[in-house]
């Protein structure tokens, strides 16, 4: 039996704009994905099986994590074996220790799947250079943001989120305080509430950004805030409170329910005071420095 432990990192969206509703029912959008240090940990056990089929068992320390075929890690294994036509059979146990809030707009499930794909690439000695298209197909079959988690570098994303451009100069030189008031928001619900009519569209504004600087704060809007704040007013309150407590910028990540604030690295006192304020409320908090 071979065992390994892999990290699965979260992301925030710095700007998330929905451009139009497509004829296929999906939406074109643009965003800048940025990795943060908040992470889940996945313990993996894998060994050859004497049976004529593969076995995938998923465990987690959180009761609300799906442990069936609906788990994106299961889908990652399934799609990997199918795409690479792996003929050997294996017994695989994936034990997921969750730290990333579920349904929080931080990409935890997609990140978990990407971590499993990266492990299988290494375990199976897959040459990345000659198999990029296959690896991308596996990632996209699971979710449009999974390719980002394979890269884990700042990226501009367009279309449904799958068209990515690496932004090598995009570095956020702020401490990032992540706050989640123990809420879960359905991405499907958020898109439905946008209620974009066919034919409506607006211009792309994030695609020309190549590096992070305070002057772009005004461009980093999240189009989902309006509909999400309407139902979850505490998220709107958190956004305002983060600014009042010293953040230079605050926003919602993804479709919620996680908010974040950017604090000047020389302003550790305000950062700690703000973190303590939400800790007292029993909210989830994490500082990515």
XYZ file of C-alpha atoms in Angstrom:
289
model
C 0.000 0.000 0.000
C 1.196 3.500 -0.873
C 0.132 6.418 1.324
C 0.416 10.159 0.837
C -0.917 13.402 2.254
C -1.669 16.298 -0.111
C -2.714 19.892 0.484
C -5.746 21.389 -1.206
C -5.695 25.208 -1.241
C -8.584 27.689 -1.452
C -9.002 30.709 -3.727
C -10.669 34.079 -3.658
C -12.155 35.956 -6.590
C -10.779 39.462 -6.989
C -13.576 40.751 -9.141
C -16.366 38.580 -10.561
C -18.405 39.989 -13.421
C -21.176 38.160 -15.275
C -21.035 39.328 -18.879
C -24.069 37.694 -20.472
C -26.386 34.703 -20.469
C -25.556 32.273 -23.244
C -27.944 30.408 -25.519
C -27.006 27.139 -23.776
C -28.252 28.502 -20.448
C -24.804 29.044 -18.971
C -23.199 32.446 -18.389
C -20.071 34.073 -19.720
C -18.145 35.715 -16.916
C -14.761 37.128 -16.065
C -12.809 36.974 -12.831
C -9.314 36.900 -11.418
C -8.647 33.803 -9.333
C -6.122 34.251 -6.546
C -4.817 31.396 -4.348
C -4.777 31.792 -0.572
C -3.109 29.754 2.161
C -6.289 28.287 3.634
C -6.253 24.581 2.824
C -7.851 21.193 3.279
C -5.719 18.092 3.712
C -6.349 14.826 1.901
C -4.804 11.558 3.064
C -4.592 8.985 0.292
C -4.158 5.217 0.495
C -3.805 3.331 -2.777
C -2.947 -0.259 -3.606
C -3.449 -2.743 -6.427
C -6.700 -4.674 -6.259
C -7.146 -8.357 -6.987
C -10.724 -7.697 -8.053
C -11.752 -6.813 -11.599
C -12.879 -3.305 -10.672
C -11.696 -0.200 -8.877
C -12.825 0.736 -5.387
C -12.962 4.326 -4.154
C -13.847 5.032 -0.538
C -14.212 8.629 0.661
C -14.063 9.671 4.290
C -14.306 13.099 5.892
C -14.267 14.760 9.287
C -17.370 16.773 8.332
C -20.799 15.069 8.289
C -22.204 17.135 5.394
C -19.513 16.159 2.869
C -20.891 13.723 0.254
C -19.122 10.381 0.491
C -20.644 8.961 -2.681
C -20.128 9.372 -6.436
C -21.358 12.952 -6.012
C -18.069 13.904 -4.357
C -15.802 15.704 -6.831
C -12.823 13.648 -5.643
C -14.633 10.481 -6.703
C -15.332 12.075 -10.086
C -11.669 13.051 -10.371
C -10.557 9.430 -9.947
C -13.265 8.163 -12.299
C -12.446 10.657 -15.058
C -8.684 10.160 -14.686
C -8.909 6.378 -15.058
C -11.254 6.753 -18.022
C -9.214 9.397 -19.873
C -5.891 7.568 -19.422
C -7.465 4.136 -19.890
C -5.851 2.752 -16.767
C -6.158 -1.034 -17.040
C -4.909 -1.994 -13.582
C -7.457 -2.029 -10.757
C -6.905 -0.199 -7.486
C -8.412 0.222 -4.047
C -8.289 3.907 -3.117
C -9.199 5.530 0.184
C -9.450 9.341 0.325
C -9.733 10.910 3.792
C -10.575 14.613 3.566
C -9.910 16.935 6.492
C -11.979 20.030 5.753
C -10.854 23.504 6.744
C -12.250 25.401 3.742
C -15.919 26.352 4.387
C -18.286 24.342 2.213
C -20.483 26.426 -0.082
C -18.414 29.473 0.759
C -17.239 30.575 -2.678
C -13.665 29.465 -1.988
C -13.603 26.499 -4.359
C -13.008 23.789 -1.762
C -14.585 20.924 -3.691
C -12.854 21.837 -6.949
C -9.565 22.226 -5.109
C -9.959 18.776 -3.539
C -10.555 17.256 -6.968
C -7.518 19.010 -8.430
C -5.341 17.771 -5.557
C -6.405 14.199 -6.310
C -5.668 14.678 -10.026
C -2.186 16.032 -9.227
C -1.532 13.019 -6.997
C -2.640 10.555 -9.675
C -0.478 12.278 -12.294
C 2.559 11.735 -10.082
C 1.583 8.262 -8.916
C 0.963 7.025 -12.447
C 4.083 8.790 -13.813
C 2.056 10.730 -16.382
C 4.134 13.027 -18.560
C 2.441 16.414 -18.251
C 3.946 18.022 -21.350
C 2.584 15.392 -23.727
C -0.741 14.968 -21.941
C -1.833 18.550 -21.248
C -5.011 18.217 -23.307
C -6.079 15.033 -21.526
C -5.401 16.567 -18.107
C -7.361 19.679 -19.053
C -10.265 17.541 -20.275
C -10.332 15.704 -16.955
C -10.329 18.963 -15.008
C -13.027 20.624 -17.127
C -15.272 17.553 -16.920
C -15.419 18.108 -13.156
C -15.762 21.899 -12.987
C -14.780 25.056 -14.829
C -12.474 26.249 -12.037
C -10.634 22.929 -11.545
C -7.921 23.867 -14.098
C -7.050 26.876 -11.938
C -6.491 24.640 -8.921
C -4.118 22.500 -10.956
C -2.042 25.650 -11.589
C -2.559 27.431 -8.233
C -1.277 30.711 -9.637
C -3.081 34.025 -10.170
C -5.175 33.733 -13.323
C -7.604 35.767 -15.350
C -10.559 33.556 -16.311
C -13.160 34.176 -18.985
C -16.036 32.381 -20.763
C -17.536 29.985 -18.155
C -14.328 30.396 -16.158
C -12.331 27.779 -18.022
C -10.356 30.086 -20.329
C -7.410 31.121 -18.218
C -4.439 33.403 -18.576
C -1.626 33.210 -16.021
C -0.915 36.634 -14.498
C 2.737 36.399 -13.485
C 2.852 39.961 -12.090
C -0.406 39.766 -10.132
C 0.706 39.665 -6.493
C -1.459 40.900 -3.612
C 0.831 42.513 -1.044
C -1.847 42.641 1.658
C -2.857 40.415 4.540
C -6.182 38.835 3.595
C -8.732 38.192 6.342
C -11.301 35.585 5.319
C -14.652 35.628 7.156
C -17.598 33.249 6.832
C -20.624 33.605 9.151
C -21.281 29.850 8.955
C -23.458 30.182 5.868
C -23.746 27.977 2.771
C -24.944 29.507 -0.507
C -25.879 27.464 -3.561
C -24.084 28.574 -6.713
C -27.058 27.424 -8.787
C -29.406 29.584 -6.689
C -27.154 32.636 -7.065
C -27.041 32.336 -10.857
C -30.815 31.868 -11.041
C -31.359 34.998 -8.950
C -29.244 37.063 -11.347
C -32.110 36.678 -13.806
C -30.115 37.905 -16.810
C -32.301 38.114 -19.894
C -31.098 36.809 -23.227
C -29.495 39.521 -25.310
C -28.176 41.445 -22.325
C -24.413 41.867 -22.181
C -21.809 44.197 -20.762
C -18.152 44.856 -21.572
C -15.167 42.989 -20.187
C -13.097 45.184 -17.868
C -10.781 42.763 -16.023
C -9.076 41.230 -19.063
C -6.564 44.069 -19.394
C -5.387 43.865 -15.772
C -1.918 42.343 -15.514
C -0.829 43.261 -11.981
C -2.445 44.077 -8.670
C -2.381 47.647 -7.397
C -4.776 49.688 -5.205
C -5.913 51.684 -8.240
C -7.856 48.674 -9.548
C -10.034 48.304 -6.430
C -12.895 50.121 -8.159
C -12.867 47.518 -10.941
C -13.002 44.504 -8.624
C -16.769 44.313 -8.275
C -18.630 41.087 -7.607
C -21.923 41.029 -9.525
C -23.397 38.466 -7.150
C -23.227 40.753 -4.129
C -26.460 42.548 -4.998
C -28.613 39.417 -5.154
C -26.850 37.619 -2.299
C -26.885 40.635 0.040
C -30.615 40.995 -0.579
C -31.244 37.652 1.142
C -28.223 37.499 3.464
C -27.906 40.980 4.931
C -25.216 39.838 7.391
C -22.820 39.492 4.457
C -23.459 43.095 3.453
C -22.823 44.078 7.079
C -19.516 42.182 7.102
C -18.366 43.983 3.969
C -18.991 47.357 5.607
C -17.523 46.281 8.937
C -14.290 45.112 7.330
C -13.734 48.587 5.915
C -14.738 50.258 9.196
C -12.277 48.010 11.059
C -9.321 48.915 8.855
C -9.440 46.933 5.614
C -8.348 48.775 2.475
C -10.771 46.712 0.372
C -13.457 44.110 0.993
C -15.517 41.853 -1.244
C -17.407 38.599 -1.469
C -15.642 35.590 -2.974
C -17.472 33.673 -5.679
C -21.203 33.447 -5.089
C -20.689 33.613 -1.315
C -20.955 33.144 1.561
C -17.365 34.114 2.338
C -16.235 37.727 2.620
C -12.650 38.913 2.713
C -10.802 42.095 3.585
C -7.346 43.247 2.530
C -5.264 44.838 5.276
C -2.035 46.788 4.938
C 0.798 44.554 6.146
C 1.916 47.374 8.458
C -1.536 47.410 10.079
C -1.354 44.158 12.053
C -3.182 45.681 15.027
C -6.327 46.387 12.976
C -6.096 42.975 11.343
C -5.957 41.199 14.698
C -8.720 43.360 16.169
C -10.947 42.574 13.218
C -10.201 38.846 13.366
C -10.915 38.795 17.109
C -14.211 40.634 16.542
C -15.471 37.876 14.250
C -14.012 35.114 16.397
C -16.172 36.396 19.250
C -19.186 36.050 16.975
C -18.172 32.394 16.358
C -17.662 33.080 12.655
C -15.084 31.196 10.643
C -11.923 33.286 10.172
C -8.553 32.765 8.541
C -5.642 35.108 7.815
C -3.704 34.509 4.584
C -0.477 36.482 4.824
